[in-house]
mmCIF file of C-alpha atoms in Angstrom:
data_model
loop_
_atom_site.group_PDB
_atom_site.id
_atom_site.type_symbol
_atom_site.label_atom_id
_atom_site.label_comp_id
_atom_site.label_asym_id
_atom_site.label_seq_id
_atom_site.Cartn_x
_atom_site.Cartn_y
_atom_site.Cartn_z
ATOM 1 C CA MET A 36 63.484 -64.610 -86.521
ATOM 2 C CA GLY A 37 60.561 -64.074 -84.439
ATOM 3 C CA VAL A 38 57.811 -61.539 -85.256
ATOM 4 C CA SER A 39 56.391 -59.499 -82.814
ATOM 5 C CA ILE A 40 52.634 -58.663 -82.985
ATOM 6 C CA VAL A 41 51.668 -55.200 -81.045
ATOM 7 C CA ALA A 42 47.840 -54.556 -81.014
ATOM 8 C CA THR A 43 46.930 -51.116 -80.148
ATOM 9 C CA ASP A 44 43.786 -50.003 -78.179
ATOM 10 C CA VAL A 45 42.729 -53.452 -77.012
ATOM 11 C CA ASP A 46 41.782 -54.179 -73.573
ATOM 12 C CA ALA A 47 43.446 -57.466 -72.347
ATOM 13 C CA GLU A 48 40.675 -58.345 -70.250
ATOM 14 C CA ASN A 49 38.330 -58.349 -73.041
ATOM 15 C CA VAL A 50 40.536 -61.086 -75.000
ATOM 16 C CA ALA A 51 41.897 -63.136 -72.033
ATOM 17 C CA THR A 52 40.772 -66.465 -70.514
ATOM 18 C CA ALA A 53 42.249 -66.676 -67.074
ATOM 19 C CA TYR A 54 43.745 -63.806 -64.631
ATOM 20 C CA ALA A 55 47.002 -64.229 -62.222
ATOM 21 C CA SER A 56 45.828 -64.012 -58.980
ATOM 22 C CA PRO A 57 48.456 -63.653 -56.748
ATOM 23 C CA VAL A 58 46.751 -66.311 -54.387
ATOM 24 C CA ARG A 59 45.723 -68.983 -56.259
ATOM 25 C CA ARG A 60 44.752 -71.281 -53.509
ATOM 26 C CA ALA A 61 41.033 -72.696 -53.519
ATOM 27 C CA LEU A 62 40.531 -70.327 -56.377
ATOM 28 C CA GLU A 63 36.990 -70.768 -57.767
ATOM 29 C CA GLY A 64 35.960 -67.764 -59.469
ATOM 30 C CA ILE A 65 36.737 -64.270 -60.712
ATOM 31 C CA HIS A 66 34.494 -62.013 -62.570
ATOM 32 C CA PHE A 67 35.377 -58.504 -63.653
ATOM 33 C CA LEU A 68 32.256 -56.591 -63.532
ATOM 34 C CA ASN A 69 32.651 -54.065 -66.396
ATOM 35 C CA ASP A 70 32.497 -53.096 -70.116
ATOM 36 C CA SER A 71 29.740 -56.025 -71.527
ATOM 37 C CA LEU A 72 27.527 -58.511 -69.944
ATOM 38 C CA GLU A 73 29.564 -61.128 -71.759
ATOM 39 C CA LYS A 74 32.538 -60.466 -69.932
ATOM 40 C CA CYS A 75 30.604 -59.992 -67.030
ATOM 41 C CA GLN A 76 29.406 -63.535 -67.311
ATOM 42 C CA ARG A 77 33.293 -64.851 -67.488
ATOM 43 C CA ASN A 78 34.906 -66.633 -64.907
ATOM 44 C CA TYR A 79 38.726 -65.708 -65.177
ATOM 45 C CA ALA A 80 39.677 -68.226 -62.259
ATOM 46 C CA PRO A 81 42.601 -70.591 -64.024
ATOM 47 C CA GLY A 82 40.788 -73.457 -65.119
ATOM 48 C CA LYS A 83 37.206 -72.686 -63.830
ATOM 49 C CA SER A 84 36.156 -71.082 -67.722
ATOM 50 C CA SER A 85 33.340 -73.668 -67.565
ATOM 51 C CA LEU A 86 31.967 -71.831 -64.310
ATOM 52 C CA LYS A 87 30.669 -69.039 -66.191
ATOM 53 C CA GLY A 88 27.935 -66.965 -64.910
ATOM 54 C CA THR A 89 24.095 -66.067 -66.235
ATOM 55 C CA ILE A 90 22.888 -62.470 -66.254
ATOM 56 C CA PHE A 91 19.202 -62.382 -64.905
ATOM 57 C CA GLY A 92 17.178 -59.512 -65.683
ATOM 58 C CA ALA A 93 18.788 -56.528 -67.611
ATOM 59 C CA PRO A 94 21.795 -54.840 -64.931
ATOM 60 C CA VAL A 95 23.129 -52.042 -66.526
ATOM 61 C CA VAL A 96 27.001 -52.265 -67.413
ATOM 62 C CA ASN A 97 29.829 -49.606 -68.281
ATOM 63 C CA SER A 98 33.868 -49.348 -68.299
ATOM 64 C CA SER A 99 34.065 -49.558 -64.475
ATOM 65 C CA PHE A 100 30.968 -51.738 -63.019
ATOM 66 C CA LEU A 101 27.995 -53.545 -63.209
ATOM 67 C CA ARG A 102 24.812 -51.804 -61.816
ATOM 68 C CA CYS A 103 22.090 -54.570 -59.990
ATOM 69 C CA THR A 104 19.051 -54.565 -58.441
ATOM 70 C CA GLY A 105 18.018 -57.222 -55.614
ATOM 71 C CA LEU A 106 16.152 -60.084 -57.019
ATOM 72 C CA GLN A 107 15.661 -58.533 -60.330
ATOM 73 C CA HIS A 108 19.168 -57.424 -62.341
ATOM 74 C CA PHE A 109 22.257 -59.171 -61.175
ATOM 75 C CA LEU A 110 24.835 -61.998 -62.067
ATOM 76 C CA GLN A 111 24.437 -65.139 -61.154
ATOM 77 C CA THR A 112 28.090 -66.991 -60.811
ATOM 78 C CA GLY A 113 28.470 -70.656 -61.820
ATOM 79 C CA ILE A 114 30.025 -70.963 -58.556
ATOM 80 C CA ALA A 115 28.832 -73.266 -55.560
ATOM 81 C CA GLU A 116 29.324 -72.119 -52.077
ATOM 82 C CA SER A 117 31.751 -74.048 -49.967
ATOM 83 C CA ARG A 118 31.192 -75.069 -46.167
ATOM 84 C CA ASN A 119 34.615 -72.675 -45.785
ATOM 85 C CA GLY A 120 35.166 -69.937 -47.885
ATOM 86 C CA THR A 121 36.567 -66.311 -48.488
ATOM 87 C CA MET A 122 35.147 -63.676 -51.089
ATOM 88 C CA PHE A 123 35.644 -60.080 -51.927
ATOM 89 C CA VAL A 124 33.782 -57.658 -53.797
ATOM 90 C CA ILE A 125 33.990 -54.069 -54.685
ATOM 91 C CA ALA A 126 30.397 -52.546 -54.267
ATOM 92 C CA ARG A 127 28.445 -49.627 -53.162
ATOM 93 C CA ASN A 128 24.546 -49.014 -52.446
ATOM 94 C CA LEU A 129 23.059 -46.493 -54.766
ATOM 95 C CA VAL A 130 20.811 -45.215 -51.886
ATOM 96 C CA ASP A 131 21.957 -45.389 -48.062
ATOM 97 C CA ASP A 132 18.749 -44.096 -46.348
ATOM 98 C CA GLY A 133 17.767 -47.471 -44.169
ATOM 99 C CA ALA A 134 14.236 -48.257 -45.930
ATOM 100 C CA VAL A 135 13.573 -51.554 -46.508
ATOM 101 C CA ALA A 136 13.164 -51.231 -50.372
ATOM 102 C CA ASN A 137 17.146 -50.221 -50.548
ATOM 103 C CA ARG A 138 18.413 -52.811 -48.449
ATOM 104 C CA THR A 139 21.452 -54.743 -50.377
ATOM 105 C CA MET A 140 23.277 -57.716 -50.735
ATOM 106 C CA PRO A 141 26.346 -57.371 -52.766
ATOM 107 C CA ALA A 142 27.053 -60.662 -52.865
ATOM 108 C CA GLY A 143 26.233 -64.136 -51.355
ATOM 109 C CA THR A 144 23.564 -66.800 -51.658
ATOM 110 C CA TYR A 145 21.269 -66.173 -48.460
ATOM 111 C CA ARG A 146 18.172 -67.331 -48.307
ATOM 112 C CA GLY A 147 16.554 -66.422 -45.163
ATOM 113 C CA ASP A 148 16.718 -68.116 -41.547
ATOM 114 C CA GLY A 149 14.499 -69.441 -38.803
ATOM 115 C CA GLY A 150 13.781 -72.495 -40.838
ATOM 116 C CA VAL A 151 15.329 -75.484 -42.474
ATOM 117 C CA LEU A 152 16.782 -76.953 -45.905
ATOM 118 C CA PRO A 153 16.531 -75.290 -48.551
ATOM 119 C CA GLY A 154 14.856 -72.471 -47.032
ATOM 120 C CA SER A 155 17.281 -71.197 -44.701
ATOM 121 C CA SER A 156 20.943 -71.355 -45.736
ATOM 122 C CA GLY A 157 23.786 -69.614 -47.430
ATOM 123 C CA VAL A 158 26.200 -66.467 -46.383
ATOM 124 C CA GLY A 159 26.484 -62.942 -47.781
ATOM 125 C CA PHE A 160 27.136 -59.288 -47.531
ATOM 126 C CA TYR A 161 24.241 -57.378 -46.328
ATOM 127 C CA GLY A 162 23.988 -53.728 -46.548
ATOM 128 C CA GLY A 163 21.307 -51.977 -44.772
ATOM 129 C CA GLY A 164 18.856 -52.360 -41.976
ATOM 130 C CA SER A 165 19.481 -48.823 -40.667
ATOM 131 C CA VAL A 166 21.451 -46.041 -42.296
ATOM 132 C CA SER A 167 24.935 -46.847 -42.912
ATOM 133 C CA ARG A 168 25.097 -50.403 -41.861
ATOM 134 C CA LEU A 169 27.002 -52.968 -43.202
ATOM 135 C CA SER A 170 27.287 -56.723 -41.809
ATOM 136 C CA GLY A 171 27.955 -60.237 -42.696
ATOM 137 C CA LEU A 172 25.654 -63.118 -42.485
ATOM 138 C CA SER A 173 26.278 -66.723 -42.302
ATOM 139 C CA ASN A 174 23.504 -69.446 -41.636
ATOM 140 C CA HIS A 175 24.539 -72.034 -39.264
ATOM 141 C CA ALA A 176 22.293 -75.401 -37.826
ATOM 142 C CA PRO A 177 23.408 -78.303 -36.119
ATOM 143 C CA ASN A 178 22.017 -80.600 -38.842
ATOM 144 C CA ASP A 179 20.229 -80.297 -42.197
ATOM 145 C CA ASP A 180 16.974 -80.906 -40.290
ATOM 146 C CA ALA A 181 17.183 -78.580 -37.483
ATOM 147 C CA THR A 182 16.218 -75.031 -37.555
ATOM 148 C CA ALA A 183 18.768 -72.472 -39.136
ATOM 149 C CA THR A 184 20.307 -69.409 -37.021
ATOM 150 C CA LEU A 185 21.456 -66.703 -38.440
ATOM 151 C CA VAL A 186 24.814 -65.438 -37.036
ATOM 152 C CA THR A 187 25.863 -61.850 -38.002
ATOM 153 C CA THR A 188 28.816 -59.769 -37.506
ATOM 154 C CA ALA A 189 29.219 -56.432 -35.747
ATOM 155 C CA ILE A 190 27.176 -53.663 -37.465
ATOM 156 C CA GLN A 191 29.767 -51.012 -39.103
ATOM 157 C CA VAL A 192 28.637 -47.809 -39.308
ATOM 158 C CA ILE A 193 29.796 -46.179 -42.544
ATOM 159 C CA PRO A 194 28.380 -44.394 -45.233
ATOM 160 C CA LEU A 195 27.340 -47.529 -48.004
ATOM 161 C CA THR A 196 27.448 -44.889 -51.133
ATOM 162 C CA VAL A 197 31.179 -44.982 -50.889
ATOM 163 C CA TRP A 198 33.189 -47.768 -52.936
ATOM 164 C CA ALA A 199 34.578 -50.355 -50.649
ATOM 165 C CA LEU A 200 36.591 -53.244 -50.816
ATOM 166 C CA LEU A 201 34.751 -56.063 -48.643
ATOM 167 C CA SER A 202 35.644 -59.548 -47.514
ATOM 168 C CA LEU A 203 33.623 -62.133 -45.602
ATOM 169 C CA THR A 204 35.519 -65.352 -44.544
ATOM 170 C CA PHE A 205 33.276 -67.931 -42.873
ATOM 171 C CA SER A 206 33.613 -71.489 -41.882
ATOM 172 C CA ASP A 207 31.973 -73.832 -38.788
ATOM 173 C CA THR A 208 33.877 -71.982 -36.440
ATOM 174 C CA LEU A 209 33.830 -68.270 -37.303
ATOM 175 C CA VAL A 210 32.459 -65.367 -39.417
ATOM 176 C CA VAL A 211 34.427 -62.765 -40.361
ATOM 177 C CA CYS A 212 33.068 -59.714 -42.315
ATOM 178 C CA ARG A 213 35.911 -56.775 -42.997
ATOM 179 C CA ASN A 214 35.834 -53.480 -45.186
ATOM 180 C CA LEU A 215 39.537 -53.581 -46.162
ATOM 181 C CA SER A 216 38.892 -49.877 -47.540
ATOM 182 C CA VAL A 217 38.625 -48.763 -43.707
ATOM 183 C CA PRO A 218 39.890 -51.263 -42.687
ATOM 184 C CA PHE A 219 37.568 -52.362 -40.220
ATOM 185 C CA THR A 220 36.947 -56.055 -38.884
ATOM 186 C CA ALA A 221 34.397 -57.595 -37.517
ATOM 187 C CA GLN A 222 33.938 -61.419 -36.335
ATOM 188 C CA ALA A 223 31.127 -63.972 -35.055
ATOM 189 C CA THR A 224 31.757 -67.424 -33.287
ATOM 190 C CA PRO A 225 28.953 -69.886 -34.367
ATOM 191 C CA THR A 226 28.268 -72.871 -32.091
ATOM 192 C CA SER A 227 27.128 -75.115 -34.537
ATOM 193 C CA MET A 228 28.284 -75.890 -38.212
ATOM 194 C CA ARG A 229 27.515 -74.235 -41.522
ATOM 195 C CA ARG A 230 24.046 -74.290 -43.088
ATOM 196 C CA VAL A 231 25.731 -74.571 -46.544
ATOM 197 C CA SER A 232 23.492 -73.028 -49.602
ATOM 198 C CA PRO A 233 22.410 -75.671 -52.426
ATOM 199 C CA ASP A 234 22.219 -72.475 -54.639
ATOM 200 C CA LYS A 235 25.104 -70.768 -56.707
ATOM 201 C CA ILE A 236 26.648 -67.524 -55.734
ATOM 202 C CA ARG A 237 24.627 -64.371 -56.613
ATOM 203 C CA VAL A 238 26.169 -60.964 -57.145
ATOM 204 C CA GLY A 239 24.327 -57.803 -57.116
ATOM 205 C CA SER A 240 21.627 -59.863 -55.186
ATOM 206 C CA GLY A 241 20.809 -62.371 -52.449
ATOM 207 C CA TYR A 242 18.091 -64.993 -53.416
ATOM 208 C CA THR A 243 15.461 -63.243 -50.513
ATOM 209 C CA SER A 244 14.356 -59.868 -49.307
ATOM 210 C CA TYR A 245 16.863 -57.611 -50.171
ATOM 211 C CA VAL A 246 15.548 -55.385 -53.108
ATOM 212 C CA GLY A 247 17.734 -52.569 -53.412
ATOM 213 C CA GLY A 248 20.275 -51.226 -55.947
ATOM 214 C CA CYS A 249 24.282 -51.562 -55.803
ATOM 215 C CA ASP A 250 26.990 -51.181 -58.009
ATOM 216 C CA VAL A 251 29.393 -53.579 -57.964
ATOM 217 C CA ALA A 252 33.063 -53.890 -59.776
ATOM 218 C CA LEU A 253 34.402 -57.128 -59.207
ATOM 219 C CA PHE A 254 33.803 -60.228 -57.531
ATOM 220 C CA GLN A 255 36.546 -63.057 -56.403
ATOM 221 C CA TYR A 256 35.643 -66.249 -54.449
ATOM 222 C CA HIS A 257 38.055 -69.005 -52.459
ATOM 223 C CA SER A 258 36.579 -72.128 -51.309
ATOM 224 C CA ALA A 259 38.979 -71.875 -48.182
ATOM 225 C CA VAL A 260 39.474 -69.604 -45.171
ATOM 226 C CA LEU A 261 42.292 -67.372 -46.420
ATOM 227 C CA SER A 262 45.508 -66.576 -44.037
ATOM 228 C CA GLU A 263 45.656 -63.018 -43.241
ATOM 229 C CA ASP A 264 49.080 -62.751 -45.550
ATOM 230 C CA GLU A 265 47.001 -64.141 -48.383
ATOM 231 C CA LEU A 266 43.993 -61.749 -47.899
ATOM 232 C CA GLN A 267 46.330 -58.590 -47.560
ATOM 233 C CA LEU A 268 47.831 -60.231 -51.170
ATOM 234 C CA VAL A 269 44.420 -60.355 -52.782
ATOM 235 C CA ALA A 270 43.053 -56.808 -51.081
ATOM 236 C CA ALA A 271 46.169 -55.206 -52.733
ATOM 237 C CA ASP A 272 45.786 -57.039 -55.909
ATOM 238 C CA LEU A 273 42.093 -55.872 -56.222
ATOM 239 C CA ARG A 274 43.109 -52.267 -55.178
ATOM 240 C CA SER A 275 45.388 -51.839 -58.022
ATOM 241 C CA TYR A 276 42.770 -53.261 -60.226
ATOM 242 C CA ALA A 277 39.910 -50.884 -59.293
ATOM 243 C CA ALA A 278 42.411 -47.930 -59.383
ATOM 244 C CA GLY A 279 42.871 -48.942 -63.053
ATOM 245 C CA ARG A 280 39.138 -48.362 -63.540
ATOM 246 C CA GLY A 281 38.794 -45.024 -61.870
ATOM 247 C CA ILE A 282 37.444 -46.867 -58.402
ATOM 248 C CA THR A 283 39.195 -45.974 -55.583
ATOM 249 C CA VAL A 284 39.210 -48.650 -52.016
#
């Protein structure tokens, strides 16, 4: 006769090693950013536990999210940026006044533009530049020796201090930034190939300029352009997860 062991007052995430996302195609990383800094570093994507992250500085963690400051306190994942990709983040800005000191990059690798490698490369979500403005960024260039051109999606005007489920899809031929909580979609069409960053993806920070504070509850990355059906499946799953942590997106 089998024996059933039942544990009470145990959060399954804190003992699990992988998470069954509804879309596993090209899934490189999932980070649940709550409870402990050790947990925040874990990569819950099946088969990707070796690509764990590293905490930089002293971001503050609680039962629902990780509070980060650009270039100072953040999570650096073990995930390499891909030429084609789709990334998701649940985040909010701490301040939304358009000031330079409060501009954020909730997730990305962006390292400036207008130059050559490695100084001008990467992608990212950009919160700021003016009050309530969100956009997606991606560097493009005809070759590695050419000057990079920054491709920016149209800007959405919405309070950045409100929790939102965001996605950024990118390739040589498209850059699409979505606020899946509104919903809102902005697309740009590049004219040259992506300038892929040599850096690992950061959460709560980019690699330059943006030093504002943001709260981040979750990060997920696929090294492929997801279809609309796949994107909506992931979005529904992440909404459900966030609701369990008291966050409505």
